[in-house]
Short mmCIF file of C-alpha atoms and ligand atoms in Angstrom, two decimals:
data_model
loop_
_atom_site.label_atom_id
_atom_site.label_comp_id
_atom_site.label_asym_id
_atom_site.label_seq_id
_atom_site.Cartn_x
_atom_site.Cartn_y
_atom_site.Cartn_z
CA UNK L 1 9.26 -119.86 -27.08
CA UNK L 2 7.82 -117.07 -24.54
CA UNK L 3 4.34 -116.40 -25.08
CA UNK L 4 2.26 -113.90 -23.19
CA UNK L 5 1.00 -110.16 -23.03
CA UNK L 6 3.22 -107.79 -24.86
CA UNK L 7 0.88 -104.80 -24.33
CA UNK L 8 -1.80 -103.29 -22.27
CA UNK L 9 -4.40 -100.64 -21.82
CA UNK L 10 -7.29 -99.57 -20.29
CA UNK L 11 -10.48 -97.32 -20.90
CA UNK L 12 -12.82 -96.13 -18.78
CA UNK L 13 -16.19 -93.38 -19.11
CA UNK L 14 -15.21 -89.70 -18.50
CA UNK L 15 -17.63 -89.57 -15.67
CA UNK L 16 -17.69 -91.09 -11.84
CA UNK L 17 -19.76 -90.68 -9.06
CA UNK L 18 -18.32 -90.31 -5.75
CA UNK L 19 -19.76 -92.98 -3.46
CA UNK L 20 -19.71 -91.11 -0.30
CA UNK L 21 -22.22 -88.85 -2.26
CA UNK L 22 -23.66 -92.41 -3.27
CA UNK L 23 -23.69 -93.47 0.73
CA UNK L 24 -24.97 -90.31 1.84
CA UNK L 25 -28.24 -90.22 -0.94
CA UNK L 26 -28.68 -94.09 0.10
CA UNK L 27 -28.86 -93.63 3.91
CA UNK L 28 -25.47 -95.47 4.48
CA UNK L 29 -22.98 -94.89 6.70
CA UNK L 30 -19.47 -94.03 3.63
CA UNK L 31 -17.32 -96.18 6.14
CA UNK L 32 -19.46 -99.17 4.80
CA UNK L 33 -18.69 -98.35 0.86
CA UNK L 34 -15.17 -96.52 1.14
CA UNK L 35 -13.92 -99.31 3.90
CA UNK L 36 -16.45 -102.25 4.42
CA UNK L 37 -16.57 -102.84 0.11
CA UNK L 38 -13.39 -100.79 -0.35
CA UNK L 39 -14.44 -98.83 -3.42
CA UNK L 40 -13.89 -95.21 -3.40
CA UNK L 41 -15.21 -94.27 -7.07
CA UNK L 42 -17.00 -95.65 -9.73
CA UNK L 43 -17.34 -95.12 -13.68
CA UNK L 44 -20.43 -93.66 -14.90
CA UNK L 45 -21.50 -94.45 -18.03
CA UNK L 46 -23.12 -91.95 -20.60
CA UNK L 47 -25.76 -93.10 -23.32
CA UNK L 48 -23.01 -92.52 -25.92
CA UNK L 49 -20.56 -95.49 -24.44
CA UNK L 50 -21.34 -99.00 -24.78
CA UNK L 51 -18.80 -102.30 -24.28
CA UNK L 52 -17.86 -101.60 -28.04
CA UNK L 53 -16.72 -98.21 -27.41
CA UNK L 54 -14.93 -98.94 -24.23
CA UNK L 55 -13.16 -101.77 -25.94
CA UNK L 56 -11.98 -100.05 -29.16
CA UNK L 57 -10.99 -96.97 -26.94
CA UNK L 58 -8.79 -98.98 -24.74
CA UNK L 59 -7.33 -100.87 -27.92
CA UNK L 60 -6.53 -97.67 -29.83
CA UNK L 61 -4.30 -96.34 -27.02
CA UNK L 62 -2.12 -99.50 -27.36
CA UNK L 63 -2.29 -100.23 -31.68
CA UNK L 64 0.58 -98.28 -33.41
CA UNK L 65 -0.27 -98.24 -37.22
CA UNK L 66 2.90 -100.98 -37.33
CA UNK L 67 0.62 -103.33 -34.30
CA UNK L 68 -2.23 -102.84 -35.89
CA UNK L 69 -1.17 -104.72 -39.23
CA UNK L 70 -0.20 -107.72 -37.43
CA UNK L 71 -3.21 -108.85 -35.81
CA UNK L 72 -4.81 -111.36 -36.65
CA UNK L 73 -7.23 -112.31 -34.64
CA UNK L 74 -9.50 -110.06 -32.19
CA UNK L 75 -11.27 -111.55 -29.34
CA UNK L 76 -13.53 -109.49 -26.53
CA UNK L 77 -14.44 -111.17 -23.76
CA UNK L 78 -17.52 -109.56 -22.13
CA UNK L 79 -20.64 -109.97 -19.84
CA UNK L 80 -22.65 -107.28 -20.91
CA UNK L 81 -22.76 -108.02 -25.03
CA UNK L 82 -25.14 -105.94 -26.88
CA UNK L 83 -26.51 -108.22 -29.58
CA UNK L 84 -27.44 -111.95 -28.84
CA UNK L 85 -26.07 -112.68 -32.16
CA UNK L 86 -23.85 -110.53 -33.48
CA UNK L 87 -20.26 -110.65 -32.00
CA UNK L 88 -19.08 -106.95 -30.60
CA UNK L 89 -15.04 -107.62 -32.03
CA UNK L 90 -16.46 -107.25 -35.70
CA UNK L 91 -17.41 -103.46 -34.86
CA UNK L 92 -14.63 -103.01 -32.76
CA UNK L 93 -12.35 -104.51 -35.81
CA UNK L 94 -14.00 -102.20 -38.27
CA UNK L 95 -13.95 -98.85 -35.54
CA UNK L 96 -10.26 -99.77 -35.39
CA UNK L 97 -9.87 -100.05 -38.85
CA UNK L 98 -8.23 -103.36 -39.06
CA UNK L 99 -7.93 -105.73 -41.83
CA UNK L 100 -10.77 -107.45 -42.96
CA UNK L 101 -8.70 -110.77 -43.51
CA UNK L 102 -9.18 -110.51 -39.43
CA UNK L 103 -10.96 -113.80 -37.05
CA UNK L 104 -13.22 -112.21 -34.35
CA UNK L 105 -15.57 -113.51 -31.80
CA UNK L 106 -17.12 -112.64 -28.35
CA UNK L 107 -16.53 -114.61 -25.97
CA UNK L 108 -18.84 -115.14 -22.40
CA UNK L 109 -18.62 -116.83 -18.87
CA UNK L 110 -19.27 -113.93 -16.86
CA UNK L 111 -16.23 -112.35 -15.22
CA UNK L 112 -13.82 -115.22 -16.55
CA UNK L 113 -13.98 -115.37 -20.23
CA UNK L 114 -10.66 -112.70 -20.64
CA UNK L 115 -8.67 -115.47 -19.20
CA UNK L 116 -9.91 -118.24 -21.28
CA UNK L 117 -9.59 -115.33 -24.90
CA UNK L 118 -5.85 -115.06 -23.08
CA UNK L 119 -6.07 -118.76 -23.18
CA UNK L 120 -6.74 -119.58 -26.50
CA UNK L 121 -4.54 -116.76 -27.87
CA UNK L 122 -1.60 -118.48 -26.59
CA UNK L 123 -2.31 -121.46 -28.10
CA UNK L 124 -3.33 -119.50 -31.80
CA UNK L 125 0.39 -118.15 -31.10
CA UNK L 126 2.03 -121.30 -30.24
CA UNK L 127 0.53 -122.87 -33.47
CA UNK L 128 1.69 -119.96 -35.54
CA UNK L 129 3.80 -117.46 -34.23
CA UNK L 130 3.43 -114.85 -36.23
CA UNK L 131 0.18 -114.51 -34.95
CA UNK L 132 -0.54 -111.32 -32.78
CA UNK L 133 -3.76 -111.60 -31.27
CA UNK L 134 -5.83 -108.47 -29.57
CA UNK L 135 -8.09 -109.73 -26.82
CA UNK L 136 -10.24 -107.19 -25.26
CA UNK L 137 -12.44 -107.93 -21.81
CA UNK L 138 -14.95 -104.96 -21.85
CA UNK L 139 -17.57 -104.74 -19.47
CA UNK L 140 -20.53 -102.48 -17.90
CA UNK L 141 -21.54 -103.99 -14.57
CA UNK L 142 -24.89 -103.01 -13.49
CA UNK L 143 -26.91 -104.52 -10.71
CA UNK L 144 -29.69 -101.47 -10.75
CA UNK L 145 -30.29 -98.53 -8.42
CA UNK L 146 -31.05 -99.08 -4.92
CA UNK L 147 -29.59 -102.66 -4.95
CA UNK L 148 -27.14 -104.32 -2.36
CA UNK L 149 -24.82 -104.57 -5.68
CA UNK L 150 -25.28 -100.71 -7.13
CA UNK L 151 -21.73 -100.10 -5.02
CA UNK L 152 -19.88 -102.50 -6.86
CA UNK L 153 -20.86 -101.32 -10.33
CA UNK L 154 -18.36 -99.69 -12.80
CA UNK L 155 -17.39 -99.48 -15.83
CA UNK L 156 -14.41 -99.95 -18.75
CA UNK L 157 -11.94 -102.23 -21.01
CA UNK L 158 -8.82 -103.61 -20.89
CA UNK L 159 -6.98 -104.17 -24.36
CA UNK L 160 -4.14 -107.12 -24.36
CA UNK L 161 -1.83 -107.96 -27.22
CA UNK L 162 -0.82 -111.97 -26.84
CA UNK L 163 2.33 -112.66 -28.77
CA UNK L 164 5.52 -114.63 -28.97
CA UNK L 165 8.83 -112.83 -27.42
CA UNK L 166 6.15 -110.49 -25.12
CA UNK L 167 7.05 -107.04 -23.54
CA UNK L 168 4.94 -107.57 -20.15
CA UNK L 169 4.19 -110.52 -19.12
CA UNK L 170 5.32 -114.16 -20.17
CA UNK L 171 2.89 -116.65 -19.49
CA UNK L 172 4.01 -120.03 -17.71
CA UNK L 173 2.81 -123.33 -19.02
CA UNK L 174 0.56 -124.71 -15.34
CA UNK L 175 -3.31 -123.03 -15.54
CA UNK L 176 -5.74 -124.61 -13.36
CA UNK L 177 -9.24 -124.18 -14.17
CA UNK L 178 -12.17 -124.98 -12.02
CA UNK L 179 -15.83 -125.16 -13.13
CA UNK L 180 -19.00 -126.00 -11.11
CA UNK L 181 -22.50 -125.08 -11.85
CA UNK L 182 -23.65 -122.29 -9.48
CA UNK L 183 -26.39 -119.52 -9.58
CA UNK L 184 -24.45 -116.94 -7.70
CA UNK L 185 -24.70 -114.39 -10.06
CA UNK L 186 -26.18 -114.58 -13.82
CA UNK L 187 -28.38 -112.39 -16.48
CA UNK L 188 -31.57 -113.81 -18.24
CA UNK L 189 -31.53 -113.04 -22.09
CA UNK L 190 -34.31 -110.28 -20.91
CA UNK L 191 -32.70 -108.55 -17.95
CA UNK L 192 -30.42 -106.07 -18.45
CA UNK L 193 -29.39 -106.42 -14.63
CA UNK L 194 -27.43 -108.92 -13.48
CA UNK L 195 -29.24 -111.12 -10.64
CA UNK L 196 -26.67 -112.02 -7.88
CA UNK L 197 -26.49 -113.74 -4.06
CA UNK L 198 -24.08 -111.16 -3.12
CA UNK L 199 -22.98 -112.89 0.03
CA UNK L 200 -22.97 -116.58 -1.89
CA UNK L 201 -21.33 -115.64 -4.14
CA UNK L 202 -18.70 -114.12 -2.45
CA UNK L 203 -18.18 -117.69 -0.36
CA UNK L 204 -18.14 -119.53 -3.87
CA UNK L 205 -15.46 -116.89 -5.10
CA UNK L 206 -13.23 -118.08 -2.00
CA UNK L 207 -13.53 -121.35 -2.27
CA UNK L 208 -12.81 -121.91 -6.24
CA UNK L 209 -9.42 -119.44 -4.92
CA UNK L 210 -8.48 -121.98 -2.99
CA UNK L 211 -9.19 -125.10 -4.97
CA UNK L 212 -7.84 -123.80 -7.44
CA UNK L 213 -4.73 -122.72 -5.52
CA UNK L 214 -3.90 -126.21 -3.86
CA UNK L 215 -4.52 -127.66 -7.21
CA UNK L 216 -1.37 -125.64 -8.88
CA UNK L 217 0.64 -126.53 -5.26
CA UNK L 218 0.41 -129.80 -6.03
CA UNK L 219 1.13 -130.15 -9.73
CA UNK L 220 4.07 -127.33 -9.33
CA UNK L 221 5.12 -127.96 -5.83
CA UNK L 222 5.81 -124.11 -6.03
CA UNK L 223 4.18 -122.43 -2.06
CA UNK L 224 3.29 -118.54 -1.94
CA UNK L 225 6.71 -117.33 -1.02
CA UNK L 226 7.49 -118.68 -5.06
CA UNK L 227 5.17 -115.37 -6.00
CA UNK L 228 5.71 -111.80 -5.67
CA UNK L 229 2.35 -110.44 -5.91
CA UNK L 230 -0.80 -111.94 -6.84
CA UNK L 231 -3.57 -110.20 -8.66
CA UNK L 232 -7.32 -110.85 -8.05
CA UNK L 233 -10.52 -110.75 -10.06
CA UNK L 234 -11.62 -107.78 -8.06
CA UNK L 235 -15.39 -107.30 -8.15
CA UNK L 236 -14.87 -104.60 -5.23
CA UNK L 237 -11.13 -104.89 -3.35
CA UNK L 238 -11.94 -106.20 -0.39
CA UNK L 239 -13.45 -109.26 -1.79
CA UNK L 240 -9.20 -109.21 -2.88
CA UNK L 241 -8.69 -109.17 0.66
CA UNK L 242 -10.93 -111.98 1.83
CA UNK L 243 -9.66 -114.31 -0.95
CA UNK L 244 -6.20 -113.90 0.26
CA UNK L 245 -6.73 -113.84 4.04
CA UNK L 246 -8.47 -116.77 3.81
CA UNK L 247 -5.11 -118.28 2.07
CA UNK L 248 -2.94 -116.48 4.28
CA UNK L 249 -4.90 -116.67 7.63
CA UNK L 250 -2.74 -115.25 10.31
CA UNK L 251 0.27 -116.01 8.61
CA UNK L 252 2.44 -112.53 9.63
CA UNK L 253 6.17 -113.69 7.92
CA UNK L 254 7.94 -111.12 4.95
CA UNK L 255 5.91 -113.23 2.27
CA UNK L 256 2.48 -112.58 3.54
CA UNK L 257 3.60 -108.71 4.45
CA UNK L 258 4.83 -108.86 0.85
CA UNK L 259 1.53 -110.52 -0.28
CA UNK L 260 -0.46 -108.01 1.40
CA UNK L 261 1.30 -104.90 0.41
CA UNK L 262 1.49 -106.16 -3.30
CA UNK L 263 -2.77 -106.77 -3.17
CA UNK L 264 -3.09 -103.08 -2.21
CA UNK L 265 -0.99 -102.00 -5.21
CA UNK L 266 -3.50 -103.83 -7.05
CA UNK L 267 -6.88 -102.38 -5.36
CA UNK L 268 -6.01 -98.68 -6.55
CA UNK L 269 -7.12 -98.04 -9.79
CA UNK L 270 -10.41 -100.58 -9.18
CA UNK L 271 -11.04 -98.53 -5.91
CA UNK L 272 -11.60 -95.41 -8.63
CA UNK L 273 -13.62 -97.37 -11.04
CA UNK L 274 -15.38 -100.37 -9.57
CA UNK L 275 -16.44 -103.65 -11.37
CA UNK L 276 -15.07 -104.20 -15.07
CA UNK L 277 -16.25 -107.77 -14.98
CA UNK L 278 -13.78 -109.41 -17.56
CA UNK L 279 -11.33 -106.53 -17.10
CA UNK L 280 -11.38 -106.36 -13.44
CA UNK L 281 -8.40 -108.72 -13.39
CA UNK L 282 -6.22 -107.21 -15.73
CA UNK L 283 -6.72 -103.63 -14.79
CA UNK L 284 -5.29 -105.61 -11.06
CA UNK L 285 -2.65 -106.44 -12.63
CA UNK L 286 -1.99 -102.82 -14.27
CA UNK L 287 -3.00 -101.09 -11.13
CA UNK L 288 0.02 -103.68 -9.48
CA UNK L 289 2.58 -102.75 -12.15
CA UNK L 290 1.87 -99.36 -11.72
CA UNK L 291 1.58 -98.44 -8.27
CA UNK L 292 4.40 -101.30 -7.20
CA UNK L 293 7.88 -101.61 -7.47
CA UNK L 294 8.26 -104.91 -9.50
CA UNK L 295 11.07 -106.03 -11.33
CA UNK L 296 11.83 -108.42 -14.35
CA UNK L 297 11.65 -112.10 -13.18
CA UNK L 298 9.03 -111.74 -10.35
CA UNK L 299 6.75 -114.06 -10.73
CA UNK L 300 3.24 -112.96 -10.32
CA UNK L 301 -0.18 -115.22 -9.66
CA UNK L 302 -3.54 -114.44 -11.62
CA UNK L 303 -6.60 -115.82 -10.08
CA UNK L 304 -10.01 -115.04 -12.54
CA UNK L 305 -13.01 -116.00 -11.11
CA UNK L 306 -16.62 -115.52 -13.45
CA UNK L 307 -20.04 -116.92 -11.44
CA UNK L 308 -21.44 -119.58 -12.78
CA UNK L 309 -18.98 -120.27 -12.23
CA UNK L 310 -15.45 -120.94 -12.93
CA UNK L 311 -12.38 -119.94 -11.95
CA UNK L 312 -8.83 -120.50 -12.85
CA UNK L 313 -5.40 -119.74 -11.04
CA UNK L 314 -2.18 -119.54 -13.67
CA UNK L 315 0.66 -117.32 -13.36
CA UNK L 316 3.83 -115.62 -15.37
CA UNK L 317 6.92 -113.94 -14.98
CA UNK L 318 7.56 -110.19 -15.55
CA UNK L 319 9.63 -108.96 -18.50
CA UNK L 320 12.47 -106.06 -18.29
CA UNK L 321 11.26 -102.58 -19.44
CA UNK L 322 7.26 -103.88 -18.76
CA UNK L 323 6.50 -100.13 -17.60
CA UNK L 324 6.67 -98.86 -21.48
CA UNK L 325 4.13 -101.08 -23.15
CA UNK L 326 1.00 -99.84 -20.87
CA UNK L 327 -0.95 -96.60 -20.69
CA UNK L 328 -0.55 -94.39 -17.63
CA UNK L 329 -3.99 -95.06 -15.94
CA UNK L 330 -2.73 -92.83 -12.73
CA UNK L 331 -2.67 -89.58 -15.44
CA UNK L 332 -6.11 -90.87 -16.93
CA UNK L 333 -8.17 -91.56 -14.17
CA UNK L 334 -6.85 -88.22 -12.73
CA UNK L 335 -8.94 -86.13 -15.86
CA UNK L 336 -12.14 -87.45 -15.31
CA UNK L 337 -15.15 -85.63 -14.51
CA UNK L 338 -17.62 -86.22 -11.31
CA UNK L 339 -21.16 -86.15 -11.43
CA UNK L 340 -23.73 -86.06 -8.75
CA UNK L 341 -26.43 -88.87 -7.53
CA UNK L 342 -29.03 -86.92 -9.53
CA UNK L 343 -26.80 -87.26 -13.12
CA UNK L 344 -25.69 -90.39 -12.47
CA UNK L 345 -29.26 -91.42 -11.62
CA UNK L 346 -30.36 -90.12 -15.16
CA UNK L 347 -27.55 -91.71 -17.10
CA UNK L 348 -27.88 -95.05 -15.95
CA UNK L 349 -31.62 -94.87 -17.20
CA UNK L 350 -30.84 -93.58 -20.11
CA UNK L 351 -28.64 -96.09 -21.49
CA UNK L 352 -29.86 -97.92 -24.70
CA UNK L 353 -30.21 -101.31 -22.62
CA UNK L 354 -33.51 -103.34 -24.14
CA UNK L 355 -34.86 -100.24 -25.53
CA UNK L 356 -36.31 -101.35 -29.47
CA UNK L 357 -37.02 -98.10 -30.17
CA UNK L 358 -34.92 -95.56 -33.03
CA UNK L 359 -32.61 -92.72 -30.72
CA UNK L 360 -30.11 -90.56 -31.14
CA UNK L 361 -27.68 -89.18 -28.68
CA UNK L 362 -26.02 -86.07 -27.86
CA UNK L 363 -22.90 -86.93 -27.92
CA UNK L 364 -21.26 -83.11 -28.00
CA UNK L 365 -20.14 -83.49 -24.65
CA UNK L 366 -18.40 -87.14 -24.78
CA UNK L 367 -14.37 -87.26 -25.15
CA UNK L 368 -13.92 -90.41 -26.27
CA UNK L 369 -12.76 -91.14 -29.63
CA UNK L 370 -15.61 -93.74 -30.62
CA UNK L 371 -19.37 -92.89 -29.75
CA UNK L 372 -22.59 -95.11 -29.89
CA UNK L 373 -24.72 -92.14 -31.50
CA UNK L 374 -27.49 -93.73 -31.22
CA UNK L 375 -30.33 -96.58 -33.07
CA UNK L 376 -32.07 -96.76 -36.01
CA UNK L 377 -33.95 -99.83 -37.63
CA UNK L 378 -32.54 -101.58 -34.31
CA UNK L 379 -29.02 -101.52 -35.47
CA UNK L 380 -26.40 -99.71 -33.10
CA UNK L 381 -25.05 -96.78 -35.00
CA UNK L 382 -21.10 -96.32 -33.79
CA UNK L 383 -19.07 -93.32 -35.06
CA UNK L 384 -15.13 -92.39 -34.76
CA UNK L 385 -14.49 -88.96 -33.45
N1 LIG P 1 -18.03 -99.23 8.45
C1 LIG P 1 -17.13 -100.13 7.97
N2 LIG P 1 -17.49 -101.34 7.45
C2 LIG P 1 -18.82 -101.63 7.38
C3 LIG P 1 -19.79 -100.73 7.86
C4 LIG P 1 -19.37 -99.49 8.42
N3 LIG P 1 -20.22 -98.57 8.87
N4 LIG P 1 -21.01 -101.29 7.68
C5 LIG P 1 -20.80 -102.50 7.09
N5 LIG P 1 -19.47 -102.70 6.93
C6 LIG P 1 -18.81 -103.86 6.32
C7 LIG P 1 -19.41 -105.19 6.73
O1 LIG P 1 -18.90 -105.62 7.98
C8 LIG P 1 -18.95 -106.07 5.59
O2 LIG P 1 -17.60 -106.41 5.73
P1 LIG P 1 -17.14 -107.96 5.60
O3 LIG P 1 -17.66 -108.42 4.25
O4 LIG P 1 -15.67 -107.90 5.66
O5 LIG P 1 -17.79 -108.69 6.69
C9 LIG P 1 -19.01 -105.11 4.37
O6 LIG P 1 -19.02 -103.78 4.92
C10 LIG P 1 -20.24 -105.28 3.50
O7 LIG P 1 -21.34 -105.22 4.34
P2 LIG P 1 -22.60 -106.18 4.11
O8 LIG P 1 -22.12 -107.60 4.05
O9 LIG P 1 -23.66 -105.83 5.06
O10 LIG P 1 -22.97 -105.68 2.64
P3 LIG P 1 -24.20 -105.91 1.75
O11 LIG P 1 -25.20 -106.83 2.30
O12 LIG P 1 -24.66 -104.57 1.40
O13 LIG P 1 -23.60 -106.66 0.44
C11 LIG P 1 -22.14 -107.44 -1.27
C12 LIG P 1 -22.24 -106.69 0.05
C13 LIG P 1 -22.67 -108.85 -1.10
C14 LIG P 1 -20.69 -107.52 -1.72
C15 LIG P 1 -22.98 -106.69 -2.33
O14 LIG P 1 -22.36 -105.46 -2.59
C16 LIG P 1 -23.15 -107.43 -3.62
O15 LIG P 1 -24.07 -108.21 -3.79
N6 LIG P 1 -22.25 -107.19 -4.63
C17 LIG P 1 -22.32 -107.79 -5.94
C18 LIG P 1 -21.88 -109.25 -5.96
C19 LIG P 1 -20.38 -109.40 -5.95
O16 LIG P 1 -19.63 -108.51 -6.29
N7 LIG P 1 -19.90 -110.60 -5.58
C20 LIG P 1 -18.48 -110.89 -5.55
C21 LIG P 1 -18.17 -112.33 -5.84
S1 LIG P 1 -18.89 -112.77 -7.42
C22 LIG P 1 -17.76 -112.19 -8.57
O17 LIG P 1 -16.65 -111.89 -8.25
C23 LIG P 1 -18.21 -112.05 -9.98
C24 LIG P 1 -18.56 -110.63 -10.17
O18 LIG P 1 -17.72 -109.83 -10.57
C25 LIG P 1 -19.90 -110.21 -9.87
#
């Protein structure tokens, strides 16, 4: 039986800041940002979005009424969880207006746990499979103005359904996972920035790639020119770039042109939005599928990578027609509005973060159809448009 991911899409905030505007209030050359990191854009988040908004957005654009009633299980995957108790997929599940005979949890290992919800939803499938299981990796990355990091944040959600007989993507049966324990990047229960050794952890990031890589060569005995394409974790692209030129080195042949090309079909739409943390994969992969020209039976290679850390390197093969079961990112990122340093400055200290005290937002202005409006008695107060 084929199991794997049958649909896809992705939210993101109506607002970016342009990070040559970014380089120019910091004092930085734009070359450094726009070439050096690679990131052209990022999301900007107002008060009125939060992980659980971003997630149910992203899963409404993919749940037909007819989708919606078979899924049984919802699982978001994200870094930046906004109770320390409460898990974020039962107000997603009730925004979406799902069954209550529904499972959810949250799930957390930094940028990885989306792979290990993709994981376990195969298995839940291969058990039963009826099942139809909605994992969503949602994610605000913020390292805090003025940091070495503040580049690289961004913003959004990627929605997945994992089923049997799947539309996009069918899921092979070799994963390698690899877990050591690493401070390259983490978030103390009373920081809401994340602390990070940018340049370790970019090292560690590389070397779990490969591990993890000549692990799967040797239990497969399958060499790059088995894969198409192969998407990244991409925290900022080029760090896409370093993990594969450090597999490639100065290989030049049609695989590693192929390779190369394929990586910068799956930089574009992360170039526009920056870090999605969990989602930063998957919105690779979309960014691939839609900016490449694929076909059915390519193979493609998924490497996730959360600090910590852990990575894991597993693959699957494409399924005819996989350009009709995912939202048009191209036409969405397109309709989004820019704001300047000075806005962006104000909304990313206005967001709700540790804040105990009651608030209510204006959220007039805010086109997404779910809104965090605000909190009262220190419970988040969520409202469909
Ligand atoms: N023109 C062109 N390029 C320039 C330039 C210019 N004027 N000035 C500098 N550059 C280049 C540098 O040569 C360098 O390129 P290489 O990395 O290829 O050598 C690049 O721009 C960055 O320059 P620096 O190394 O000086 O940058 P920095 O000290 O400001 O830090 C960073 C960069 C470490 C990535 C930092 O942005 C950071 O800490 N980011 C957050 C951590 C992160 O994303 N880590 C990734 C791995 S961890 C992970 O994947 C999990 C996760 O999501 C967080």
């Amino acid at each position: 039986m084929k199991i794997g991911i049958d649909r896809m899409a992705f939210a993101t905030t109506n607002d970016y800041l342009d990070l040559v505007d970014l380089a120019t209030a910091r004092g930085v050359d734009p070359n450094k940002f726009t070439i050096g990191i690679g990131q052209d854009r990022q999301a900007v988040v107002p008060a009125s979005q939060d992980i659980v908004t971003l997630g149910a957005t992203a899963a409404k654009k993919l749940l037909t009424p007819e989708l919606a009633k078979r899924v049984s299980t919802v699982i978001v995957a994200t870094e930046s969880g906004i109770d320390n108790s409460k898990a974020s997929a039962i107000y997603i599940k009730h925004l979406l207006g799902l069954d209550d005979f529904t499972r959810t949890v949250e799930m957390k290992e930094a940028c990885y746990s989306a792979t290990a919800g993709i994981q376990f939803a195969k298995g839940l499938v291969a058990l039963n499979p009826q099942e139809t299981v909605l994992v969503i990796a949602s994610d605000i990355a913020r390292y805090g103005l003025n940091t070495a990091g503040e580049v690289t944040q961004g913003a959004g959600a990627v929605a997945m359904l994992i089923s049997r007989d799947p539309h996009i993507l069918s899921l092979e049966e070799t994963t390698v996972s690899y877990t050591k324990d690493v401070m390259d990047f983490w978030r103390p229960v009373y920081a809401s920035e994340a602390m990070v050794d940018g340049k370790y952890s970019t090292n560690v990031y590389i070397d779990f790639f490969k591990q993890t890589f000549t692990r799967y060569q040797q239990i497969t005995g399958r060499d790059l020119a088995d894969f198409t394409a192969i998407a990244f974790h991409l925290p900022f692209t080029k760090m896409g770039k370093k993990a594969l030129d450090a597999l490639l080195a100065d290989r030049n042949d049609e695989v590693a042109d192929r390779l190369r090309q394929h990586l910068t079909e799956s930089q574009a739409f992360c170039r526009q939005v920056g870090n999605l943390y969990t989602g930063s994969l998957y919105l690779g992969v979309m960014s691939l599928l839609q900016n490449g020209q694929l076909k059915a039976g390519d193979r493609l290679g998924l490497f996730s990578y959360g600090s910590g850390a852990e990575g894991e390197f597993y693959t699957g093969i494409l399924e005819p027609g996989y350009q009709n079961y995912m939202n048009n990112v191209k036409e969405d990122l397109a309709n989004r509005h820019q704001v300047s340093v000075a806005e962006y400055e104000e909304m990313f200290n206005g967001q709700l973060g540790m804040n105990a005290d009651d608030v209510e937002f204006d959220t007039r202005n805010d086109p997404l159809p779910f809104v965090l409006k605000g909190q009262k008695n220190h419970q988040r107060l969520y409202e469909r448009k």
